[in-house]
Tab-separated table of C-alpha atoms in Angstrom:
chain	number	residue	atom	x	y	z
A	230	MET	CA	118.577	-12.468	-151.515
A	231	THR	CA	122.195	-13.021	-150.182
A	232	GLN	CA	122.650	-16.388	-151.969
A	233	PHE	CA	121.606	-14.977	-155.320
A	234	PHE	CA	122.477	-11.284	-155.149
A	235	GLY	CA	125.241	-11.142	-152.681
A	236	GLY	CA	125.551	-9.511	-149.325
A	237	ARG	CA	124.407	-6.140	-150.681
A	238	GLY	CA	121.152	-7.800	-152.326
A	239	ILE	CA	119.530	-7.723	-148.904
A	240	PHE	CA	118.845	-4.085	-149.203
A	241	LEU	CA	116.947	-4.745	-152.202
A	242	ILE	CA	114.066	-6.011	-150.438
A	243	ASN	CA	113.099	-2.679	-149.033
A	244	VAL	CA	112.672	-1.119	-152.594
A	245	PRO	CA	109.181	-2.682	-153.294
A	246	PHE	CA	108.054	-2.172	-149.927
A	247	THR	CA	109.125	1.655	-149.844
A	248	LEU	CA	107.349	2.086	-153.307
A	249	LEU	CA	104.408	0.381	-152.042
A	250	ALA	CA	104.240	2.627	-149.038
A	251	LEU	CA	104.638	5.701	-151.387
A	252	VAL	CA	101.509	4.597	-153.224
A	253	LEU	CA	99.580	4.101	-150.134
A	254	CYS	CA	100.413	7.323	-148.601
A	255	TRP	CA	99.481	9.079	-151.829
A	256	ARG	CA	96.014	7.193	-152.168
A	257	LEU	CA	95.135	6.964	-148.724
A	258	PHE	CA	96.448	10.277	-146.809
A	259	GLY	CA	94.564	13.645	-147.325
A	260	LEU	CA	96.519	16.345	-149.170
A	261	HIS	CA	95.249	19.097	-147.125
A	262	GLU	CA	97.503	20.376	-144.594
A	263	SER	CA	96.445	20.107	-140.907
A	264	LYS	CA	96.646	22.794	-138.318
A	265	PRO	CA	100.173	22.844	-137.250
A	266	VAL	CA	101.051	21.786	-133.597
A	267	LYS	CA	104.130	23.391	-132.152
A	268	GLU	CA	106.385	20.576	-130.735
A	269	ARG	CA	110.054	20.888	-130.010
A	270	LEU	CA	112.566	18.239	-130.570
A	271	ASP	CA	114.580	17.006	-127.708
A	272	VAL	CA	117.902	17.483	-129.746
A	273	LEU	CA	120.062	17.138	-126.739
A	274	GLY	CA	118.526	14.123	-125.413
A	275	SER	CA	118.582	12.401	-128.874
A	276	LEU	CA	122.310	13.161	-129.271
A	277	LEU	CA	123.014	11.877	-125.786
A	278	SER	CA	121.207	8.733	-126.529
A	279	MET	CA	122.947	8.072	-129.802
A	280	ILE	CA	126.347	8.700	-128.065
A	281	MET	CA	125.425	6.330	-125.140
A	282	LEU	CA	124.368	3.497	-127.703
A	283	PHE	CA	127.193	4.142	-129.951
A	284	GLY	CA	129.843	3.883	-127.263
A	285	LEU	CA	127.998	0.749	-125.803
A	286	THR	CA	127.789	-1.053	-129.198
A	287	LEU	CA	131.310	-0.370	-130.262
A	288	LEU	CA	132.778	-1.422	-126.936
A	289	LEU	CA	130.732	-4.679	-127.048
A	290	VAL	CA	131.873	-5.367	-130.983
A	291	LYS	CA	135.571	-4.344	-130.507
A	292	GLY	CA	136.229	-5.346	-126.876
A	293	SER	CA	137.807	-8.711	-127.703
A	294	ASP	CA	139.925	-7.299	-130.549
A	295	TRP	CA	141.179	-4.172	-128.510
A	296	GLY	CA	141.244	-5.974	-125.025
A	297	TRP	CA	138.659	-5.279	-122.569
A	298	THR	CA	140.897	-3.390	-120.214
A	299	SER	CA	142.644	-1.327	-122.926
A	300	GLY	CA	142.375	2.325	-122.831
A	301	LYS	CA	139.879	2.402	-125.798
A	302	CYS	CA	137.439	0.076	-124.163
A	303	LEU	CA	137.530	1.855	-120.813
A	304	GLY	CA	137.160	5.344	-122.557
A	305	LEU	CA	134.182	3.818	-124.462
A	306	GLY	CA	132.829	2.495	-121.131
A	307	LEU	CA	133.099	5.942	-119.363
A	308	LEU	CA	131.583	7.589	-122.373
A	309	SER	CA	128.503	5.324	-122.309
A	310	VAL	CA	128.053	5.576	-118.501
A	311	GLY	CA	128.645	9.454	-118.714
A	312	ALA	CA	126.173	9.905	-121.747
A	313	LEU	CA	123.430	7.825	-119.930
A	314	ALA	CA	123.693	9.746	-116.595
A	315	THR	CA	123.633	12.943	-118.427
A	316	PHE	CA	120.722	11.870	-120.812
A	317	ILE	CA	118.708	10.966	-117.533
A	318	MET	CA	119.379	14.454	-116.012
A	319	VAL	CA	118.526	16.218	-119.422
A	320	GLU	CA	115.222	13.987	-119.644
A	321	ALA	CA	114.170	14.850	-116.055
A	322	HIS	CA	114.222	18.565	-116.767
A	323	SER	CA	113.196	18.549	-120.417
A	324	GLN	CA	109.595	19.944	-121.280
A	325	GLN	CA	109.446	17.889	-124.431
A	326	SER	CA	111.586	15.051	-123.322
A	327	MET	CA	112.469	12.109	-125.759
A	328	VAL	CA	111.755	9.648	-123.085
A	329	PRO	CA	109.583	10.811	-120.322
A	330	LEU	CA	110.903	9.581	-116.973
A	331	ALA	CA	107.362	9.461	-115.584
A	332	LEU	CA	106.895	6.176	-117.918
A	333	PHE	CA	109.267	4.429	-115.288
A	334	LYS	CA	107.096	4.965	-112.344
A	335	ASP	CA	104.815	2.386	-113.635
A	336	LYS	CA	106.219	-1.126	-112.788
A	337	GLN	CA	104.307	-2.679	-115.571
A	338	PHE	CA	106.016	-0.432	-118.131
A	339	VAL	CA	109.359	-1.255	-116.626
A	340	GLY	CA	108.781	-4.848	-116.807
A	341	SER	CA	107.416	-4.333	-120.581
A	342	ALA	CA	110.736	-2.827	-121.378
A	343	ILE	CA	112.904	-5.267	-119.722
A	344	VAL	CA	111.214	-8.144	-121.249
A	345	THR	CA	111.284	-6.568	-124.743
A	346	VAL	CA	115.224	-6.214	-124.615
A	347	MET	CA	115.755	-9.462	-123.186
A	348	SER	CA	113.485	-11.378	-125.520
A	349	GLY	CA	115.007	-9.542	-128.375
A	350	VAL	CA	118.378	-10.368	-127.413
A	351	PHE	CA	117.520	-14.027	-127.015
A	352	LEU	CA	115.750	-14.329	-130.307
A	353	VAL	CA	118.201	-12.366	-132.554
A	354	ALA	CA	121.027	-14.535	-131.033
A	355	LEU	CA	119.430	-17.538	-132.682
A	356	LEU	CA	118.731	-15.957	-135.938
A	357	VAL	CA	122.184	-14.394	-136.121
A	358	LEU	CA	124.335	-17.325	-135.206
A	359	MET	CA	122.657	-20.327	-136.177
A	360	PRO	CA	122.717	-19.336	-140.085
A	361	SER	CA	126.264	-18.786	-139.949
A	362	PHE	CA	126.803	-22.129	-138.420
A	363	PHE	CA	124.740	-23.861	-141.171
A	364	THR	CA	126.725	-22.248	-143.908
A	365	LYS	CA	130.303	-22.309	-142.259
A	366	VAL	CA	130.264	-25.810	-140.441
A	367	GLN	CA	127.702	-27.698	-142.251
A	368	ASN	CA	128.297	-25.938	-145.723
A	369	LYS	CA	124.641	-25.297	-146.367
A	370	GLY	CA	123.664	-22.633	-149.008
A	371	GLU	CA	122.423	-19.172	-147.619
A	372	LEU	CA	118.794	-20.018	-148.674
A	373	LEU	CA	118.669	-23.291	-146.890
A	374	ALA	CA	120.136	-21.974	-143.704
A	375	ALA	CA	117.646	-19.358	-143.911
A	376	LEU	CA	114.815	-21.913	-144.222
A	377	MET	CA	116.320	-24.105	-141.283
A	378	ILE	CA	115.539	-21.395	-138.884
A	379	THR	CA	112.214	-20.497	-140.210
A	380	PRO	CA	110.252	-22.493	-137.459
A	381	ALA	CA	111.420	-19.578	-135.002
A	382	SER	CA	109.639	-16.916	-137.294
A	383	LEU	CA	106.707	-19.259	-137.922
A	384	MET	CA	106.027	-19.389	-134.221
A	385	ILE	CA	106.259	-15.785	-133.778
A	386	PHE	CA	103.304	-15.131	-136.187
A	387	ILE	CA	101.395	-18.108	-134.615
A	388	TRP	CA	101.898	-17.190	-131.068
A	389	SER	CA	101.721	-13.366	-131.155
A	390	PRO	CA	97.930	-13.062	-131.863
A	391	ILE	CA	97.241	-16.023	-129.501
A	392	SER	CA	98.888	-14.400	-126.578
A	393	GLY	CA	96.748	-11.434	-127.055
A	394	LEU	CA	93.737	-13.507	-126.676
A	395	LEU	CA	95.427	-15.260	-123.646
A	396	LEU	CA	95.999	-11.963	-122.099
A	397	SER	CA	92.346	-11.170	-121.501
A	398	LYS	CA	91.756	-14.696	-120.151
A	399	VAL	CA	94.670	-15.323	-117.768
A	400	GLY	CA	96.349	-12.058	-117.266
A	401	PRO	CA	99.826	-10.675	-117.819
A	402	ARG	CA	101.703	-12.598	-115.184
A	403	ILE	CA	100.693	-15.970	-116.835
A	404	VAL	CA	101.337	-14.805	-120.324
A	405	ILE	CA	104.864	-13.578	-119.621
A	406	LEU	CA	105.454	-16.627	-117.538
A	407	MET	CA	104.645	-18.972	-120.368
A	408	GLY	CA	106.856	-17.104	-122.911
A	409	SER	CA	109.847	-16.813	-120.498
A	410	LEU	CA	109.571	-20.818	-119.775
A	411	SER	CA	109.312	-21.380	-123.427
A	412	MET	CA	112.452	-19.375	-124.121
A	413	ILE	CA	114.343	-20.959	-121.402
A	414	GLY	CA	113.539	-24.194	-122.592
A	415	GLY	CA	114.601	-23.018	-126.053
A	416	TYR	CA	118.037	-22.203	-124.603
A	417	VAL	CA	118.128	-25.341	-122.701
A	418	ALA	CA	117.770	-27.191	-126.147
A	419	LEU	CA	120.464	-24.882	-127.673
A	420	SER	CA	122.908	-25.766	-125.037
A	421	GLN	CA	122.406	-29.504	-125.036
A	422	MET	CA	121.438	-30.132	-128.717
A	423	ASN	CA	123.764	-31.915	-131.216
A	424	PRO	CA	123.276	-29.395	-134.063
A	425	ASN	CA	124.149	-31.965	-136.737
A	426	VAL	CA	120.594	-33.605	-135.978
A	427	TYR	CA	118.403	-31.067	-137.545
A	428	TRP	CA	115.066	-32.059	-135.470
A	429	GLN	CA	117.109	-30.976	-132.276
A	430	VAL	CA	117.842	-27.558	-133.894
A	431	CYS	CA	114.084	-27.235	-134.890
A	432	VAL	CA	112.897	-28.010	-131.406
A	433	ALA	CA	115.133	-24.997	-130.033
A	434	ALA	CA	113.994	-22.823	-132.665
A	435	ILE	CA	110.212	-23.595	-132.125
A	436	LEU	CA	110.569	-22.981	-128.256
A	437	VAL	CA	112.516	-19.665	-128.561
A	438	GLY	CA	110.302	-18.474	-131.371
A	439	ALA	CA	107.059	-19.442	-129.557
A	440	GLY	CA	108.461	-17.755	-126.381
A	441	TYR	CA	109.285	-14.601	-128.304
A	442	GLY	CA	105.799	-14.575	-129.725
A	443	ILE	CA	103.869	-15.144	-126.583
A	444	VAL	CA	105.665	-12.189	-124.625
A	445	ILE	CA	105.972	-9.518	-127.630
A	446	GLY	CA	102.560	-10.204	-128.747
A	447	PRO	CA	100.653	-8.378	-125.700
A	448	ILE	CA	103.749	-6.174	-124.756
A	449	THR	CA	102.208	-2.967	-126.489
A	450	VAL	CA	99.110	-3.282	-124.762
A	451	LEU	CA	100.924	-4.184	-121.247
A	452	ALA	CA	103.388	-1.259	-121.901
A	453	ALA	CA	100.588	1.393	-122.363
A	454	GLY	CA	99.184	0.700	-118.719
A	455	ASP	CA	97.179	3.485	-117.582
A	456	PHE	CA	98.887	6.070	-119.541
A	457	THR	CA	96.792	8.567	-121.554
A	458	GLY	CA	97.526	11.355	-123.720
A	459	ASN	CA	101.224	12.187	-124.555
A	460	LEU	CA	102.548	9.533	-122.175
A	461	LEU	CA	100.538	7.031	-124.111
A	462	THR	CA	102.046	7.917	-127.291
A	463	ALA	CA	105.405	7.983	-125.698
A	464	SER	CA	105.058	4.547	-124.049
A	465	GLN	CA	104.718	3.061	-127.470
A	466	SER	CA	107.559	4.999	-129.067
A	467	VAL	CA	109.904	4.168	-126.080
A	468	ILE	CA	109.073	0.461	-126.176
A	469	GLY	CA	109.859	0.423	-129.908
A	470	VAL	CA	113.255	1.959	-129.156
A	471	PHE	CA	113.907	-0.673	-126.614
A	472	ARG	CA	113.019	-3.381	-129.267
A	473	GLN	CA	115.726	-1.975	-131.382
A	474	ILE	CA	118.097	-1.737	-128.542
A	475	GLY	CA	117.576	-5.480	-127.961
A	476	THR	CA	118.447	-6.287	-131.600
A	477	SER	CA	121.569	-4.018	-131.479
A	478	LEU	CA	122.632	-5.593	-128.445
A	479	ALA	CA	122.253	-9.185	-129.346
A	480	VAL	CA	124.222	-8.591	-132.695
A	481	ALA	CA	126.952	-6.724	-130.729
A	482	ILE	CA	127.162	-9.287	-127.920
A	483	PHE	CA	126.934	-12.520	-129.815
A	484	VAL	CA	129.111	-11.510	-132.798
A	485	SER	CA	131.864	-10.346	-130.496
A	486	ALA	CA	131.513	-13.628	-128.459
A	487	LEU	CA	131.667	-15.583	-131.767
A	488	SER	CA	134.697	-13.534	-132.931
A	489	ALA	CA	136.462	-14.203	-129.663
A	490	ASN	CA	135.662	-17.795	-129.853
A	491	LEU	CA	136.833	-18.338	-133.344
A	492	VAL	CA	140.241	-16.892	-132.491
A	493	THR	CA	140.732	-19.597	-129.704
A	494	ALA	CA	139.149	-22.462	-131.875
A	495	LYS	CA	141.452	-21.508	-134.852
A	496	THR	CA	144.616	-21.463	-132.525
A	497	ASN	CA	143.651	-24.937	-131.072
A	498	ILE	CA	142.962	-26.268	-134.597
A	499	TRP	CA	146.327	-25.042	-135.799
A	500	THR	CA	148.293	-26.499	-132.856
A	501	PHE	CA	146.551	-29.643	-133.199
A	502	ALA	CA	147.221	-29.816	-137.100
A	503	GLN	CA	150.987	-28.886	-136.606
A	504	ASP	CA	151.301	-31.817	-134.049
A	505	ARG	CA	149.562	-34.454	-136.310
A	506	VAL	CA	151.570	-33.360	-139.382
A	507	GLU	CA	154.943	-33.181	-137.874
A	508	ALA	CA	154.624	-36.820	-136.773
A	509	LEU	CA	154.136	-37.846	-140.356
A	510	SER	CA	156.841	-39.774	-142.202
A	511	VAL	CA	156.858	-37.520	-145.194
A	512	THR	CA	159.324	-34.923	-146.521
A	513	ASP	CA	159.417	-31.490	-145.174
A	514	LYS	CA	158.051	-29.941	-148.337
A	515	VAL	CA	154.876	-32.215	-148.153
A	516	LYS	CA	154.421	-31.290	-144.509
A	517	ARG	CA	154.596	-27.496	-145.307
A	518	ASP	CA	152.326	-27.745	-148.246
A	519	THR	CA	149.760	-29.639	-145.905
A	520	LEU	CA	149.999	-26.988	-143.241
A	521	VAL	CA	149.523	-24.278	-145.917
A	522	GLN	CA	146.353	-25.846	-146.840
A	523	VAL	CA	145.015	-26.106	-143.255
A	524	LYS	CA	145.967	-22.473	-142.849
A	525	THR	CA	144.089	-21.343	-145.904
A	526	GLN	CA	141.045	-23.583	-144.759
A	527	LEU	CA	141.270	-21.849	-141.344
A	528	ALA	CA	141.261	-18.292	-142.932
A	529	THR	CA	137.780	-18.932	-144.308
A	530	GLU	CA	136.567	-20.213	-141.035
A	531	LYS	CA	134.754	-23.139	-142.847
A	532	THR	CA	135.210	-26.819	-142.607
A	533	PRO	CA	135.984	-28.494	-145.932
A	534	LYS	CA	133.168	-29.555	-148.065
A	535	HIS	CA	134.428	-33.176	-149.049
A	536	GLN	CA	136.829	-35.702	-147.741
A	537	GLN	CA	140.038	-35.316	-149.362
A	538	THR	CA	142.171	-38.100	-150.356
A	539	THR	CA	144.632	-36.549	-153.066
A	540	PHE	CA	146.802	-33.935	-151.575
A	541	ILE	CA	149.587	-33.947	-154.222
A	542	ASN	CA	147.717	-33.844	-157.489
A	543	LYS	CA	148.971	-34.756	-161.056
A	544	THR	CA	150.015	-31.211	-161.508
A	545	LYS	CA	152.339	-31.333	-158.423
A	546	THR	CA	153.396	-34.728	-159.366
A	547	GLN	CA	154.427	-33.808	-162.756
A	548	ARG	CA	156.470	-30.776	-161.296
A	549	LEU	CA	158.155	-33.275	-158.879
A	550	ILE	CA	159.024	-35.601	-161.622
A	551	HIS	CA	160.509	-33.034	-163.761
A	552	LEU	CA	162.471	-31.488	-160.838
A	553	ASN	CA	163.830	-34.958	-159.730
A	554	TYR	CA	164.609	-35.679	-163.374
A	555	GLN	CA	166.712	-32.759	-163.673
A	556	GLN	CA	168.512	-33.447	-160.450
A	557	ALA	CA	169.116	-36.946	-161.493
A	558	LEU	CA	170.845	-35.663	-164.778
A	559	GLN	CA	172.962	-33.250	-163.154
A	560	LYS	CA	173.891	-35.533	-160.301
A	561	ASN	CA	174.969	-38.246	-162.840
A	562	LYS	CA	176.514	-35.824	-165.239
A	563	LEU	CA	173.923	-37.138	-167.992
A	564	ALA	CA	173.135	-33.663	-169.456
A	565	GLN	CA	174.963	-34.719	-172.692
A	566	ALA	CA	173.737	-38.366	-172.547
A	567	PRO	CA	171.978	-40.018	-175.417
A	568	ALA	CA	168.169	-39.695	-175.636
A	569	THR	CA	167.559	-43.320	-174.899
A	570	VAL	CA	169.550	-43.037	-171.632
A	571	LYS	CA	167.411	-39.959	-170.786
A	572	ARG	CA	164.197	-41.519	-171.515
A	573	SER	CA	165.368	-44.490	-169.247
A	574	VAL	CA	166.268	-42.219	-166.441
A	575	TYR	CA	162.925	-40.208	-166.923
A	576	ARG	CA	160.958	-43.515	-166.742
A	577	GLN	CA	162.758	-44.524	-163.224
A	578	VAL	CA	162.539	-41.175	-161.926
A	579	SER	CA	158.603	-40.905	-162.793
A	580	GLN	CA	158.166	-44.624	-161.410
A	581	ALA	CA	159.822	-43.587	-157.931
A	582	VAL	CA	158.100	-40.284	-157.657
A	583	THR	CA	154.638	-41.696	-158.490
A	584	THR	CA	155.230	-44.498	-156.028
A	585	GLN	CA	156.270	-41.958	-153.264
A	586	VAL	CA	153.396	-39.658	-154.182
A	587	SER	CA	150.977	-42.460	-153.527
A	588	ARG	CA	152.397	-43.432	-150.374
A	589	ASP	CA	152.270	-39.865	-149.240
A	590	ASN	CA	148.733	-39.459	-150.231
A	591	ARG	CA	147.845	-42.630	-148.177
A	592	THR	CA	149.833	-41.382	-145.393
A	593	LEU	CA	148.147	-37.891	-145.458
A	594	THR	CA	144.392	-39.109	-145.775
A	595	PRO	CA	143.906	-40.359	-142.244
A	596	VAL	CA	145.665	-37.410	-140.678
A	597	VAL	CA	143.813	-34.766	-142.625
A	598	ALA	CA	140.559	-36.640	-142.053
A	599	THR	CA	141.417	-36.214	-138.065
A	600	ILE	CA	142.251	-32.629	-138.752
A	601	ARG	CA	139.125	-32.107	-140.611
A	602	SER	CA	137.040	-33.869	-137.809
A	603	GLU	CA	138.827	-31.628	-135.024
A	604	THR	CA	138.038	-28.484	-137.051
A	605	LYS	CA	134.273	-29.290	-137.362
A	606	GLN	CA	134.262	-30.203	-133.637
A	607	GLN	CA	135.920	-26.987	-132.540
A	608	LEU	CA	133.948	-24.572	-134.878
A	609	THR	CA	130.690	-26.548	-133.513
A	610	GLN	CA	131.477	-25.823	-129.870
A	611	THR	CA	132.526	-22.113	-130.957
A	612	PHE	CA	128.849	-21.610	-132.082
A	613	LEU	CA	127.345	-23.351	-129.147
A	614	ARG	CA	129.173	-21.828	-126.385
A	615	PRO	CA	127.529	-18.618	-126.427
A	616	TYR	CA	124.235	-20.064	-126.059
A	617	ARG	CA	125.577	-22.162	-122.944
A	618	LEU	CA	126.964	-18.996	-121.305
A	619	THR	CA	123.714	-17.104	-121.964
A	620	LEU	CA	121.260	-19.853	-120.542
A	621	PRO	CA	121.953	-18.645	-116.756
A	622	PHE	CA	120.576	-15.156	-118.005
A	623	THR	CA	117.534	-16.423	-119.654
A	624	PHE	CA	115.962	-17.121	-116.054
A	625	ASP	CA	116.228	-13.484	-115.148
A	626	MET	CA	113.116	-13.297	-117.527
A	627	LEU	CA	111.229	-14.982	-114.665
A	628	LEU	CA	111.940	-12.236	-112.236
A	629	THR	CA	110.138	-9.740	-114.361
A	630	VAL	CA	106.910	-11.611	-114.070
A	631	PHE	CA	106.201	-9.902	-110.713
A	632	LEU	CA	106.411	-6.531	-112.213
A	633	PHE	CA	103.055	-7.252	-114.190
A	634	ARG	CA	99.713	-7.019	-112.634
A	635	LYS	CA	97.885	-10.006	-111.238
A	636	ARG	CA	95.002	-11.530	-113.229
A	637	GLN	CA	92.475	-10.094	-110.981
A	638	ASP	CA	93.971	-6.602	-110.987
A	639	TYR	CA	94.496	-6.675	-114.851
A	640	LEU	CA	90.865	-7.716	-115.534
A	641	SER	CA	89.228	-5.283	-112.929
A	642	ARG	CA	91.082	-2.412	-114.546
A	643	ASP	CA	89.497	-3.384	-117.731
């Protein structure tokens, strides 16, 4: 959708599904009104939760731009903490609470919530950054970039139902352990892979997708625990909220980290390019023009698609010939000279400029190739660094295993 209809085109995918939902509602739901049940919305709790998530997300997204110790960031941090503390107090005394705190008395529900958030963060980090890497660094099309991470999505569809069956055989601890180890393996692969070798990317995507499918498949059942009535309904709704929180946090954290890394990478590339170009034995104008091209390329945050060998093209060459020709006429006071003299001067200037341009292009080619290689290397590391920094945190998923019931306890409950 993005490749053929632009960035806004992604929203078009919702239109047919919305129309289908309307038709199904009209066909399958009864038209008679049911007996109304009096329920009150937890308006204050909803407002506080929105303030907390808004403050936290904005802090993570803009922290690197504003400075983590700036007044804005500190204010947003205090706002988020204050909203969260107030939210907990409000929910503890609300008769129709948005998030019943009684849910968190059940260790398995707590484990389900933590696993939902963490696995969502680790999965979305892959789905958000790698397509950008393929399009910006490897110059792939949007459609091809999407297809290159499809193995992760495919694994989710395969393993979600399988993990549900495994749950009744081996119990929740083994299932969560398997999924956690798979996601950890995926991040080990992401941290160590050569992203220019696709099979290594594919292995990482398979492991992360399989791990997410294994843990998220039975998570709805595990979150339900022994709850009944309103608590059972609330457990499913709250887990859904935590799933969205994981997605939002992943986008905020990893996009923010990528933006900060890009600033550093572009600074390093610019310094590298200046040093290399300054050492060239070409005119100052050629140096300035070359650096302008580098700066323009850095603004796109992309690597050049093709190896460039002509930097002073025919149009620029003709302008140089004309400029040097006029200077030669003025310097030698030949403005009123016969046409044959002028033609002779023009041929001499044209030959000299063409020779110099050819020499400059040959001089620039290896240097610009070096700058291009450095740019690709710097941008590649920019995309991989967030995965390397995240790798230690993936091991925290192993700690959640002990929040779930042992196999015998889980099966005896059934």
